[in-house]
Amino acid sequence: MSLTQHSELNRWIDEMARMCKPDQIVLIDGSEKQKQELTEEACKTGEIIKLNQEKLPGCLYHRTAQNDVARVEHLTYICTTLKEDAGPNNNWMAPHEAYRKAAEIFADSMTGRTMYVIPFSMGPVGSPFSKIGVELTDSIYVVLNMLIMTRAGQEVLDTLGAGGDFTKCLHGKAERDLNKRLILHFPEDNAIWSVGSGYGGNVLLGKKCLALRIASYTARQEMWLAEHMLILGIEEPSGRIDYLAAAFPSACGKTNLAMLIPPEGLHVKGYRIWTVGDDIAWMRIDTDGKLWAINPETGFFGVAPGTNSKTNPNALATVQKNTIFTNVVLNPDGTVWWEDGEGEPAEEGALDWKGNPWKPGMKDENGKPIPGANPNSRFTAPIEQCPSHSFRLDHHHGVNISAIIFGGRRAHLAPLVYQAFSWKHGVYVGATMASERTAAQYGKQGEVRRDPMAMLPFCGYNMADYFEHWLRMGVRMRWQPKIFHVNWFRQDEDGNFLWPGFGENLRILEWILARSRGELQAEKTAIGFTPRLEDIDMTGLNLSQEEMRKLFEIKPEDWRREMKDVSEFFKKFGERLPLELWAQHEALQRRLEELGGSSA
Ligand code: OXD
Ligand code: MN
C-alpha cells in the first residue's frame, strides 16, 4: 500500500528505502500518541533517557557520539552543476560524484533499523511564505527534535496533496564515523543528503540545510530572503510594536537578544519584548511594498552553557518542560546542569556529557578543568513555551520589519552602533561583517573571520550573487527597512568590555527604532550615522563620558587596515562581485581619507 497520496513522494521513499534497506518504514503523523510510543522505544534502547518527570515534565536527555558534537563545515558541500555557482564561500562537489559517494555510505545502512518519514512545514502550514520538506531518517532523536523545531505530521501531507513541491531530505546515522560523514546540498534538485552524523545542526534538516542553504538558493530565484537572523518585536505602552531582524555570527548572543528583558532603568517606559525567532528569518516583499518576515521554525536549538537566570531568564523558563537536552551534565536525580548555568551540579553521582562520572572541579592530567557539559551542548525547546513568544508566530505573513541589524564581535574597530546611509550602503555593511575569534573558538584568538550577513556557512550559492540579490531586493521594496550595525563587544585598552550588553542593549534598539521612524537627528561620520550621545537613554546605567566617547570612537588607522582586509575578501569573488560593492568600498575609502591622519 502507498504511504501517501503523492506519487512522486512515494517513488522517492521507495528508491531511498531500496538503497538504505530499513526493516520497516513508519510515517510520522504528528500525534501525541505516536510521539509517546517513539519516546518509550528510544528509552528502551538507551538512545534517549527520560529526565525527572516531576521536576522537568516531558524533558528528555541524549548524548551524541563524542566525535559528533558540532556542525562540520569541512564536510558540508553545495553540489551544483557548475563549481562557480557554489562560489568561493562553499565546498563544492559535482552532484553525480556526491550522490555516488554518499550512496556508498547509505547502502544497507538502515538494516535492522526503521526509516521514519517526517513531513514538515517550515513556516505556518499552508502559508505562501512557507516551504514543505520530507525528511527520511533512521533516528528517533531526530524525529523528536523535528517535532519541536518544525510543524510536522499529517496536516503537512494533506497540504502537500498529490503533487505539491517538497524538499527531499535524507538522513542516516550510518556508523557516525567522521570519515564517512557528508552533509550534501543539491539546490538544483531541491534535495539534501546527510549521512554519518547525529548532531542537530547536521541532521535536523529543516534548519540550517533547508531553511538557510536550500532556501537561500530558492529565495534568490523567487525574489525573497532566507537569512540567519533573529526576529524581535518591541512594544510601547501605546500598543505600537516595531519588529527588528538581526544577524550575528555565532557566539554573539543572538538567542539572548531575541528574548531580551528590559533593564531596570527603562522600566518606566513600559516596553515589552516579543520573540518571533532566534535563528532564522524568511522575508518577503508583500503587496504593500514592505518587508515581512516569518520565523520558519517552531523551536529553539540553543546553546546551553552560559544560559542562566541573569543572562537569559526567558530561555531558562522555556526549558523547564518538554525540552530535549543534548550533551549536558546528567545529575543523579534526573535533572541537568551546564557550565555558567543555574545552581550547582550534584556533588556526587553526576555524569558528564560523555557519560563518565563527573564532579565539579575535576581536572585532567594537565591540570585543566574538565567541563561537565560539552561547550556546544544544546536544548531543543518549543518557542511557545518562551514567556516572551510573539502572538504572531502563526501569522501567515509574519511581521513587518522596520530595521535590519548586522553585528559582530570587534574589540576595537566598530562603534557601539551606526546606521548605514542607504540600502546599498547597508548591503556593503552586511557584506563586510566580521567577528573576532574568542578563546571559546578554534583558531587564533583575535583573528578576524569575515562572515557576511552571518551567512558564510549557510549561503547555498555564490555569495557574490547573494550580494547582488540583496541589492536587487532593495530596488524592489517600496519601504526599505533602515540598516544598522552594532558591536556589543568593544573593549578598552585593558581588555575590559565597555558596554554591559544583555538587557541594556535595549537602549541601542530604542535609538535604532527612533532613527528608522525618522524621529532623531544623528552625527554624520565617515562610516555612517552615529547617535548624538544625549539621544541614548542612560537612565539607571552609569557610564562616564569618556567611556561613551570610546564606545563611539572611529579610528581612521584601524578602519584603513580593515579596508585592506575587506578588499582582499572581495577579490576572492573576482568579477562576479557586484560593482556597486566596490563603489561603496571606494566611497568609504574617500570619506576616511577626508578624516585625515596617516594614509594607508
Ligand atoms: C546554530 C549555529 O546552531 O548558528 O544556530 O551554528
Ligand atoms: Mn544559527
Coordinates of C-alpha atoms and ligand atoms in Angstrom, one line a residue:
M1 CA 0.0 0.0 0.0
S2 CA 1.3 3.5 -0.8
L3 CA 2.4 5.6 2.2
T4 CA 1.0 8.9 0.9
Q5 CA -1.2 10.2 -1.9
H6 CA 1.8 11.9 -3.5
S7 CA 3.1 9.6 -6.2
E8 CA 6.5 11.4 -6.6
L9 CA 7.0 11.3 -2.8
N10 CA 6.1 7.6 -2.7
R11 CA 8.5 6.8 -5.6
W12 CA 11.3 8.7 -3.8
I13 CA 10.7 6.9 -0.4
D14 CA 10.8 3.6 -2.3
E15 CA 14.0 4.5 -4.0
M16 CA 15.7 5.6 -0.8
A17 CA 14.5 2.6 1.0
R18 CA 15.9 0.3 -1.7
M19 CA 19.3 2.0 -1.1
C20 CA 19.2 2.1 2.8
K21 CA 17.3 -1.2 3.4
P22 CA 15.4 -0.3 6.6
D23 CA 13.5 -3.2 8.2
Q24 CA 10.3 -1.0 8.1
I25 CA 9.1 2.4 7.2
V26 CA 7.0 4.5 9.6
L27 CA 5.1 7.7 8.7
I28 CA 5.2 10.4 11.4
D29 CA 1.7 11.7 11.8
G30 CA 2.4 14.3 14.4
S31 CA 0.2 12.7 17.1
E32 CA 0.9 12.8 20.8
K33 CA 0.3 9.0 20.9
Q34 CA 3.0 8.2 18.3
K35 CA 5.4 10.6 20.0
Q36 CA 5.0 8.9 23.3
E37 CA 5.4 5.4 21.7
L38 CA 8.6 6.5 20.0
T39 CA 9.9 8.1 23.2
E40 CA 9.3 4.8 25.0
E41 CA 11.1 2.8 22.3
A42 CA 14.1 5.2 22.3
C43 CA 14.3 4.9 26.1
K44 CA 14.4 1.1 25.8
T45 CA 17.5 1.2 23.5
G46 CA 19.2 3.9 25.6
E47 CA 19.1 6.5 22.7
I48 CA 17.1 8.7 25.0
I49 CA 16.9 9.0 28.8
K50 CA 13.8 10.3 30.5
L51 CA 14.6 13.1 32.9
N52 CA 13.0 13.6 36.3
Q53 CA 9.3 14.0 35.2
E54 CA 8.3 15.8 38.3
K55 CA 11.0 18.5 38.1
L56 CA 11.3 18.6 34.3
P57 CA 8.0 17.3 32.9
G58 CA 8.2 16.0 29.3
C59 CA 12.0 16.5 29.3
L60 CA 14.4 14.1 27.7
Y61 CA 18.2 13.6 27.6
H62 CA 20.5 12.5 24.8
R63 CA 24.2 12.1 24.2
T64 CA 25.7 12.2 20.7
A65 CA 28.8 10.3 19.8
Q66 CA 32.0 12.0 21.1
N67 CA 33.2 12.7 17.6
D68 CA 29.9 14.3 16.6
V69 CA 29.2 17.4 18.7
A70 CA 29.0 20.3 16.1
R71 CA 28.4 21.2 12.5
V72 CA 31.1 20.1 10.2
E73 CA 31.8 22.9 7.8
H74 CA 34.6 21.0 6.1
L75 CA 32.3 18.1 5.3
T76 CA 29.4 20.3 4.1
Y77 CA 29.1 20.7 0.4
I78 CA 27.0 22.6 -2.1
C79 CA 26.6 20.3 -5.1
T80 CA 25.7 22.4 -8.2
T81 CA 26.5 21.5 -11.8
L82 CA 28.9 24.4 -12.1
K83 CA 31.5 25.0 -9.4
E84 CA 31.3 28.8 -9.8
D85 CA 27.6 28.6 -8.7
A86 CA 28.7 27.4 -5.3
G87 CA 31.3 30.1 -5.1
P88 CA 34.5 30.5 -3.1
N89 CA 32.3 30.6 0.1
N90 CA 31.4 26.9 -0.2
N91 CA 32.9 23.5 -0.6
W92 CA 31.8 22.1 -3.9
M93 CA 31.3 18.6 -5.2
A94 CA 29.8 17.6 -8.6
P95 CA 26.2 16.3 -8.0
H96 CA 26.9 12.8 -9.6
E97 CA 30.0 12.3 -7.5
A98 CA 28.3 13.5 -4.3
Y99 CA 25.4 11.1 -4.8
R100 CA 27.7 8.3 -5.6
K101 CA 30.0 8.9 -2.6
A102 CA 27.1 9.2 -0.2
A103 CA 25.2 6.3 -1.7
E104 CA 28.1 4.0 -0.8
I105 CA 27.7 5.1 2.9
F106 CA 24.0 4.9 2.8
A107 CA 23.9 1.5 1.2
D108 CA 22.2 -1.0 3.6
S109 CA 22.9 1.4 6.5
M110 CA 19.4 1.1 7.9
T111 CA 19.3 -2.7 8.1
G112 CA 17.9 -3.6 11.5
R113 CA 16.6 -0.1 11.8
T114 CA 13.3 1.8 11.0
M115 CA 13.1 4.6 8.4
Y116 CA 10.9 7.4 9.7
V117 CA 9.2 9.6 7.2
I118 CA 8.7 13.1 8.6
P119 CA 6.6 15.5 6.5
F120 CA 7.3 19.0 7.8
S121 CA 6.5 22.6 7.1
M122 CA 8.9 25.5 7.5
G123 CA 6.6 28.3 8.3
P124 CA 2.9 28.2 9.1
V125 CA 1.2 25.2 7.3
G126 CA -0.3 26.4 4.1
S127 CA 1.2 29.9 4.2
P128 CA 2.5 31.3 0.9
F129 CA 5.7 32.2 3.0
S130 CA 6.2 28.5 3.9
K131 CA 8.0 25.5 2.3
I132 CA 7.4 21.8 2.8
G133 CA 10.1 19.2 3.3
V134 CA 10.0 15.5 3.9
E135 CA 12.9 14.1 6.0
L136 CA 13.7 10.4 6.0
T137 CA 15.8 9.4 9.0
D138 CA 16.7 6.3 11.0
S139 CA 16.9 8.3 14.2
I140 CA 14.1 8.7 16.8
Y141 CA 16.2 11.5 18.3
V142 CA 15.8 13.4 15.0
V143 CA 12.1 12.7 14.9
L144 CA 11.6 14.0 18.4
N145 CA 13.6 17.1 17.7
M146 CA 11.9 17.8 14.4
L147 CA 8.5 17.6 16.2
I148 CA 9.7 20.5 18.3
M149 CA 11.5 22.5 15.7
T150 CA 9.0 22.3 12.9
R151 CA 5.3 21.8 12.2
A152 CA 5.3 18.1 11.3
G153 CA 2.8 15.4 10.6
Q154 CA -0.3 14.5 8.6
E155 CA -1.5 18.1 8.3
V156 CA 1.5 18.9 6.2
L157 CA 0.9 15.9 3.9
D158 CA -2.7 17.0 3.5
T159 CA -1.4 20.4 2.4
L160 CA 1.2 18.9 0.1
G161 CA -1.6 17.0 -1.6
A162 CA -0.9 14.8 -4.6
G163 CA 1.6 16.9 -6.5
G164 CA 3.0 19.7 -4.3
D165 CA 6.7 20.7 -4.2
F166 CA 8.8 19.5 -1.3
T167 CA 12.5 19.3 -0.4
K168 CA 13.8 15.7 -0.4
C169 CA 15.7 15.4 2.9
L170 CA 17.5 12.1 3.5
H171 CA 19.4 11.5 6.8
G172 CA 21.1 8.4 8.0
K173 CA 23.2 7.9 11.1
A174 CA 25.2 5.2 9.4
E175 CA 28.2 4.5 11.6
R176 CA 28.7 8.0 12.8
D177 CA 32.3 7.8 11.6
L178 CA 33.9 11.1 10.8
N179 CA 35.5 9.6 7.7
K180 CA 32.1 8.6 6.4
R181 CA 30.2 11.8 7.2
L182 CA 28.9 14.1 4.5
I183 CA 26.4 16.9 4.5
L184 CA 25.4 17.4 0.9
H185 CA 23.0 20.0 -0.6
F186 CA 21.7 19.7 -4.1
P187 CA 19.9 23.1 -4.7
E188 CA 19.2 22.3 -8.3
D189 CA 17.3 19.1 -7.2
N190 CA 15.8 20.6 -4.1
A191 CA 17.4 17.8 -2.1
I192 CA 19.6 17.3 0.9
W193 CA 21.6 14.1 1.9
S194 CA 23.2 14.0 5.3
V195 CA 25.0 10.9 6.4
G196 CA 27.2 9.8 9.3
S197 CA 26.2 12.3 11.9
G198 CA 23.6 12.6 14.7
Y199 CA 24.3 16.2 15.7
G200 CA 21.4 18.6 15.4
G201 CA 22.9 21.2 13.0
N202 CA 23.8 18.3 10.6
V203 CA 20.7 16.3 10.9
L204 CA 17.6 18.4 11.7
L205 CA 17.5 19.1 8.0
G206 CA 14.7 21.7 8.2
K207 CA 17.1 24.1 10.0
K208 CA 20.5 25.1 8.5
C209 CA 20.3 22.8 5.5
L210 CA 16.8 23.6 4.2
A211 CA 15.8 26.9 5.9
L212 CA 19.2 28.5 5.1
R213 CA 21.2 26.7 2.4
I214 CA 18.5 25.4 0.1
A215 CA 16.1 28.3 0.9
S216 CA 18.7 31.0 0.2
Y217 CA 19.1 29.5 -3.3
T218 CA 15.3 29.3 -3.8
A219 CA 14.8 32.7 -2.4
R220 CA 17.1 34.3 -5.0
Q221 CA 15.0 32.7 -7.8
E222 CA 11.7 33.7 -6.2
M223 CA 12.9 37.2 -5.0
W224 CA 12.8 36.8 -1.3
L225 CA 15.4 36.5 1.5
A226 CA 16.3 33.5 3.7
E227 CA 18.5 34.8 6.4
H228 CA 20.4 33.8 9.6
M229 CA 18.6 36.3 11.7
L230 CA 16.6 36.6 14.9
I231 CA 13.3 38.5 14.8
L232 CA 12.1 40.5 17.7
G233 CA 9.2 42.9 18.4
I234 CA 9.4 45.9 20.7
E235 CA 6.0 47.1 22.1
E236 CA 5.5 50.5 23.5
P237 CA 2.8 51.3 26.1
S238 CA 0.7 52.7 23.3
G239 CA 0.5 49.2 21.9
R240 CA 2.6 50.0 18.9
I241 CA 5.0 47.1 18.1
D242 CA 8.0 47.5 15.8
Y243 CA 9.9 44.5 14.6
L244 CA 13.7 44.1 14.0
A245 CA 15.7 41.4 12.3
A246 CA 19.3 40.9 13.3
A247 CA 22.2 38.8 12.0
F248 CA 25.2 38.0 14.2
P249 CA 27.8 35.3 13.8
S250 CA 27.8 32.5 16.4
A251 CA 28.8 33.4 20.0
C252 CA 27.5 36.9 19.7
G253 CA 24.3 36.5 21.9
K254 CA 21.6 36.1 19.3
T255 CA 19.3 34.0 21.4
N256 CA 19.8 36.4 24.4
L257 CA 18.9 39.4 22.3
A258 CA 15.8 37.7 20.9
M259 CA 14.5 37.3 24.4
L260 CA 15.8 40.4 26.0
I261 CA 14.4 41.7 29.3
P262 CA 14.2 45.5 29.5
P263 CA 16.7 46.9 32.0
E264 CA 15.6 48.4 35.4
G265 CA 16.3 51.9 34.3
L266 CA 13.9 51.7 31.3
H267 CA 11.1 50.0 33.2
V268 CA 9.1 53.2 33.5
K269 CA 8.9 53.3 29.7
G270 CA 6.8 50.1 29.9
Y271 CA 8.4 48.3 26.9
R272 CA 7.5 44.6 26.2
I273 CA 9.7 42.4 24.0
W274 CA 8.2 39.8 21.8
T275 CA 10.3 37.0 20.5
V276 CA 9.4 35.8 17.0
G277 CA 12.6 33.8 16.3
D278 CA 16.2 33.4 17.5
D279 CA 18.0 32.0 14.4
I280 CA 16.3 32.2 11.0
A281 CA 14.1 34.7 9.2
W282 CA 12.4 34.3 5.9
M283 CA 11.5 37.7 4.5
R284 CA 9.3 38.7 1.6
I285 CA 8.1 41.9 0.0
D286 CA 4.4 41.9 0.4
T287 CA 1.7 43.6 -1.7
D288 CA 2.2 46.7 0.4
G289 CA 5.8 47.0 -0.8
K290 CA 7.2 46.4 2.7
L291 CA 9.4 43.6 4.0
W292 CA 7.6 41.0 6.1
A293 CA 9.3 38.2 8.0
I294 CA 8.4 34.8 9.4
N295 CA 10.4 32.5 11.6
P296 CA 10.2 29.2 9.7
E297 CA 10.9 27.2 12.9
T298 CA 8.8 26.4 16.0
G299 CA 11.5 25.8 18.5
F300 CA 14.9 26.9 19.8
F301 CA 18.0 24.7 19.3
G302 CA 20.0 26.8 21.8
V303 CA 23.5 26.6 23.3
A304 CA 23.1 25.6 27.0
P305 CA 26.4 26.7 28.6
G306 CA 26.1 30.3 29.7
T307 CA 22.3 30.3 29.9
N308 CA 21.2 31.3 33.3
S309 CA 18.6 33.5 35.1
K310 CA 20.8 36.5 34.7
T311 CA 21.9 36.1 31.0
N312 CA 18.6 34.9 29.7
P313 CA 15.7 34.3 32.2
N314 CA 13.3 33.7 29.3
A315 CA 15.4 30.9 27.9
L316 CA 15.7 29.3 31.3
A317 CA 11.9 29.5 31.8
T318 CA 11.4 28.0 28.3
V319 CA 13.4 24.8 29.1
Q320 CA 11.6 23.7 32.2
K321 CA 9.3 21.3 30.3
N322 CA 9.0 19.4 27.0
T323 CA 12.7 20.0 26.2
I324 CA 15.4 17.7 24.9
F325 CA 18.8 18.3 26.4
T326 CA 21.8 17.1 24.5
N327 CA 25.3 16.6 25.9
V328 CA 24.8 18.4 29.2
V329 CA 25.6 17.1 32.7
L330 CA 23.1 14.5 34.0
N331 CA 22.5 14.8 37.7
P332 CA 21.6 11.6 39.7
D333 CA 18.2 13.0 40.4
G334 CA 17.4 13.2 36.7
T335 CA 17.9 16.9 36.4
V336 CA 20.5 18.6 34.2
W337 CA 23.3 21.2 34.6
W338 CA 25.8 23.0 32.4
E339 CA 28.7 25.5 32.9
D340 CA 27.6 29.0 33.8
G341 CA 24.1 27.7 34.3
E342 CA 21.7 27.8 37.2
G343 CA 22.5 26.5 40.7
E344 CA 25.1 23.8 41.4
P345 CA 25.7 20.4 39.9
A346 CA 25.3 17.4 42.1
E347 CA 28.4 16.8 44.3
E348 CA 28.2 13.1 43.8
G349 CA 26.8 10.8 41.2
A350 CA 26.6 13.2 38.2
L351 CA 27.6 12.0 34.7
D352 CA 29.3 14.3 32.2
W353 CA 28.3 14.7 28.5
K354 CA 30.4 11.6 27.7
G355 CA 28.6 9.5 30.3
N356 CA 31.6 9.4 32.7
P357 CA 31.3 10.0 36.4
W358 CA 31.9 13.8 36.9
K359 CA 32.3 16.2 39.8
P360 CA 32.6 20.0 39.8
G361 CA 36.3 21.0 40.0
M362 CA 37.6 17.8 38.2
K363 CA 40.8 18.4 36.3
D364 CA 42.6 16.5 33.5
E365 CA 46.2 15.2 33.6
N366 CA 47.4 18.7 32.6
G367 CA 45.5 20.4 35.4
K368 CA 42.9 21.8 33.1
P369 CA 39.3 21.8 34.3
I370 CA 37.1 19.1 32.7
P371 CA 33.8 20.6 31.6
G372 CA 30.7 18.6 32.6
A373 CA 28.7 19.8 29.6
N374 CA 30.1 20.0 26.1
P375 CA 30.6 23.7 25.2
N376 CA 28.2 23.2 22.3
S377 CA 25.6 21.3 24.4
R378 CA 22.1 22.2 23.5
F379 CA 18.4 22.5 24.5
T380 CA 15.6 21.9 22.0
A381 CA 12.5 23.6 23.3
P382 CA 9.2 24.8 21.8
I383 CA 9.1 28.5 21.2
E384 CA 5.6 28.8 22.5
Q385 CA 6.9 28.0 26.0
C386 CA 9.0 31.1 25.9
P387 CA 7.4 33.7 28.2
S388 CA 8.1 36.4 25.5
H389 CA 6.9 34.4 22.5
S390 CA 5.1 36.6 19.9
F391 CA 1.4 36.1 19.4
R392 CA 2.1 36.4 15.6
L393 CA 4.1 33.2 15.3
D394 CA 1.4 31.5 13.3
H395 CA 0.6 34.6 11.3
H396 CA 0.9 33.6 7.6
H397 CA 2.6 36.9 6.6
G398 CA 4.6 37.2 9.8
V399 CA 5.7 40.7 10.9
N400 CA 6.7 43.9 9.2
I401 CA 10.4 44.6 9.6
S402 CA 11.3 48.2 10.4
A403 CA 15.1 47.7 10.8
I404 CA 17.8 45.2 10.0
I405 CA 20.7 45.0 12.3
F406 CA 24.1 43.5 11.5
G407 CA 26.7 42.9 14.2
G408 CA 29.9 41.3 15.1
R409 CA 32.4 40.9 17.9
R410 CA 35.1 43.6 17.4
A411 CA 37.3 44.6 20.3
H412 CA 38.4 47.9 18.9
L413 CA 37.1 48.7 15.4
A414 CA 33.3 49.2 15.2
P415 CA 31.4 51.7 17.4
L416 CA 28.5 50.5 19.6
V417 CA 26.0 51.4 16.8
Y418 CA 25.9 53.1 13.5
Q419 CA 23.4 53.4 10.7
A420 CA 24.1 52.9 7.0
F421 CA 23.4 55.9 4.7
S422 CA 21.2 53.9 2.4
W423 CA 20.1 50.3 1.5
K424 CA 23.1 49.9 -0.8
H425 CA 25.5 51.1 1.9
G426 CA 23.7 48.8 4.3
V427 CA 24.3 45.8 1.9
Y428 CA 28.0 46.8 2.0
V429 CA 27.9 46.9 5.8
G430 CA 26.4 43.4 5.9
A431 CA 28.8 42.1 3.2
T432 CA 31.8 43.3 5.2
M433 CA 30.6 41.9 8.6
A434 CA 33.3 40.2 10.6
S435 CA 33.9 38.8 14.0
E436 CA 37.0 38.2 16.1
R437 CA 37.6 34.8 17.5
T438 CA 37.3 34.3 21.2
A439 CA 39.0 31.8 23.4
A440 CA 35.9 29.6 23.0
Q441 CA 36.5 29.2 19.3
Y442 CA 39.0 27.2 17.4
G443 CA 41.8 29.3 15.8
K444 CA 44.0 32.2 16.7
Q445 CA 42.5 34.5 19.3
G446 CA 41.6 37.9 18.0
E447 CA 41.8 36.7 14.4
V448 CA 39.1 38.3 12.2
R449 CA 36.8 36.0 10.4
R450 CA 34.7 37.7 7.7
D451 CA 31.2 36.4 7.9
P452 CA 28.9 38.4 5.6
M453 CA 25.4 38.8 7.0
A454 CA 26.4 35.8 9.3
M455 CA 25.7 33.6 6.3
L456 CA 29.2 32.4 5.4
P457 CA 28.5 28.8 6.5
F458 CA 24.9 28.9 5.3
C459 CA 24.6 30.6 1.9
G460 CA 23.7 27.9 -0.6
Y461 CA 25.3 29.6 -3.6
N462 CA 28.0 32.0 -4.7
M463 CA 28.0 34.9 -2.2
A464 CA 28.7 37.4 -5.0
D465 CA 25.3 36.5 -6.4
Y466 CA 23.9 36.7 -3.0
F467 CA 25.1 40.3 -2.5
E468 CA 23.6 41.2 -6.0
H469 CA 20.3 39.6 -4.8
W470 CA 20.3 41.8 -1.7
L471 CA 20.9 44.9 -3.9
R472 CA 18.1 43.9 -6.2
M473 CA 15.7 43.3 -3.3
G474 CA 16.3 46.9 -2.2
V475 CA 15.2 48.2 -5.5
R476 CA 12.0 46.1 -5.4
M477 CA 10.9 47.4 -2.0
R478 CA 8.7 50.4 -1.7
W479 CA 9.6 50.8 2.0
Q480 CA 13.1 49.7 2.8
P481 CA 14.0 48.9 6.4
K482 CA 16.8 51.0 7.6
I483 CA 20.1 49.1 8.1
F484 CA 22.3 49.3 11.2
H485 CA 25.5 47.8 12.6
V486 CA 26.0 47.1 16.3
N487 CA 29.1 46.0 18.3
W488 CA 28.3 45.0 21.9
F489 CA 31.9 43.8 22.4
R490 CA 34.1 46.9 22.3
Q491 CA 36.9 46.8 24.8
D492 CA 39.2 49.4 26.5
E493 CA 43.0 49.2 26.4
D494 CA 43.0 46.7 29.3
G495 CA 40.6 44.3 27.5
N496 CA 37.5 45.2 29.7
F497 CA 34.2 45.4 27.9
L498 CA 33.0 49.0 27.6
W499 CA 29.3 48.1 27.3
P500 CA 27.4 45.9 29.7
G501 CA 25.3 44.2 27.0
F502 CA 22.3 41.9 27.6
G503 CA 19.1 43.8 28.6
E504 CA 21.0 47.1 28.4
N505 CA 21.1 46.6 24.6
L506 CA 17.5 47.9 24.5
R507 CA 18.9 51.4 24.9
I508 CA 20.5 51.0 21.5
L509 CA 17.5 49.3 20.0
E510 CA 15.5 52.3 21.1
W511 CA 17.7 54.6 19.1
I512 CA 17.5 52.3 16.1
L513 CA 13.8 52.4 16.2
A514 CA 13.6 56.1 16.6
R515 CA 16.0 56.5 13.6
S516 CA 14.1 54.1 11.5
R517 CA 11.0 56.2 12.1
G518 CA 13.0 59.3 11.1
E519 CA 12.5 60.8 14.6
L520 CA 16.0 61.8 15.6
Q521 CA 19.0 63.7 14.1
A522 CA 22.3 61.9 14.1
E523 CA 26.0 62.6 13.7
K524 CA 27.3 62.0 10.1
T525 CA 30.6 60.2 10.2
A526 CA 32.7 58.5 7.5
I527 CA 31.3 55.1 8.3
G528 CA 27.6 56.0 8.8
F529 CA 25.3 57.9 11.1
T530 CA 26.1 57.6 14.9
P531 CA 23.9 58.8 17.8
R532 CA 24.2 62.1 19.4
L533 CA 25.2 60.9 22.9
E534 CA 22.2 62.7 24.5
D535 CA 19.8 60.6 22.4
I536 CA 20.7 57.4 24.2
D537 CA 18.6 57.0 27.3
M538 CA 21.1 56.1 30.0
T539 CA 18.7 56.2 33.0
G540 CA 20.0 53.7 35.6
L541 CA 23.2 53.0 33.8
N542 CA 26.4 54.8 34.9
L543 CA 28.9 55.1 32.1
S544 CA 31.4 58.0 32.1
Q545 CA 31.5 60.5 29.2
E546 CA 35.0 59.1 28.5
E547 CA 33.6 55.5 28.2
M548 CA 30.8 56.7 26.0
R549 CA 33.3 58.5 23.8
K550 CA 35.4 55.4 23.5
L551 CA 32.4 53.3 22.6
F552 CA 31.7 55.5 19.6
E553 CA 35.3 56.4 18.6
I554 CA 36.2 55.9 14.9
K555 CA 39.9 55.5 14.5
P556 CA 40.9 56.1 10.9
E557 CA 44.0 54.0 11.0
D558 CA 42.0 50.9 12.3
W559 CA 39.5 51.5 9.5
R560 CA 42.2 51.7 6.9
R561 CA 43.5 48.4 8.0
E562 CA 40.0 47.0 7.8
M563 CA 39.6 48.3 4.3
K564 CA 42.6 46.3 3.1
D565 CA 41.2 43.2 4.7
V566 CA 37.8 43.8 3.0
S567 CA 39.3 44.3 -0.4
E568 CA 41.3 41.0 -0.1
F569 CA 38.0 39.4 0.8
F570 CA 36.1 41.0 -2.1
K571 CA 38.8 40.0 -4.5
K572 CA 38.1 36.3 -3.8
F573 CA 34.8 36.7 -5.7
G574 CA 36.5 38.1 -8.8
E575 CA 34.4 39.7 -11.5
R576 CA 31.2 38.2 -10.1
L577 CA 31.2 40.7 -7.2
P578 CA 28.7 43.5 -7.9
L579 CA 30.4 46.7 -8.9
E580 CA 28.1 48.5 -6.5
L581 CA 30.0 47.0 -3.6
W582 CA 33.3 48.2 -5.0
A583 CA 31.7 51.6 -5.4
Q584 CA 30.6 51.6 -1.8
H585 CA 34.1 50.5 -0.8
E586 CA 35.8 53.3 -2.7
A587 CA 33.3 55.9 -1.3
L588 CA 34.1 54.8 2.2
Q589 CA 37.8 55.0 1.4
R590 CA 37.3 58.6 0.2
R591 CA 35.3 59.5 3.3
L592 CA 38.1 58.0 5.6
E593 CA 40.7 60.0 3.7
E594 CA 38.9 63.2 4.4
L595 CA 39.2 62.4 8.0
G596 CA 43.0 62.9 7.6
G597 CA 45.7 61.0 9.6
S598 CA 48.4 58.8 8.1
S599 CA 47.5 57.5 4.7
A600 CA 47.0 53.7 4.1
Ligands
OXD1 C1 23.4 27.5 15.3 C2 24.5 28.0 14.5 O1 23.4 26.4 15.8 O2 24.5 29.1 14.0 O3 22.4 28.2 15.3 O4 25.5 27.3 14.5
MN2 MN 22.5 29.9 13.9

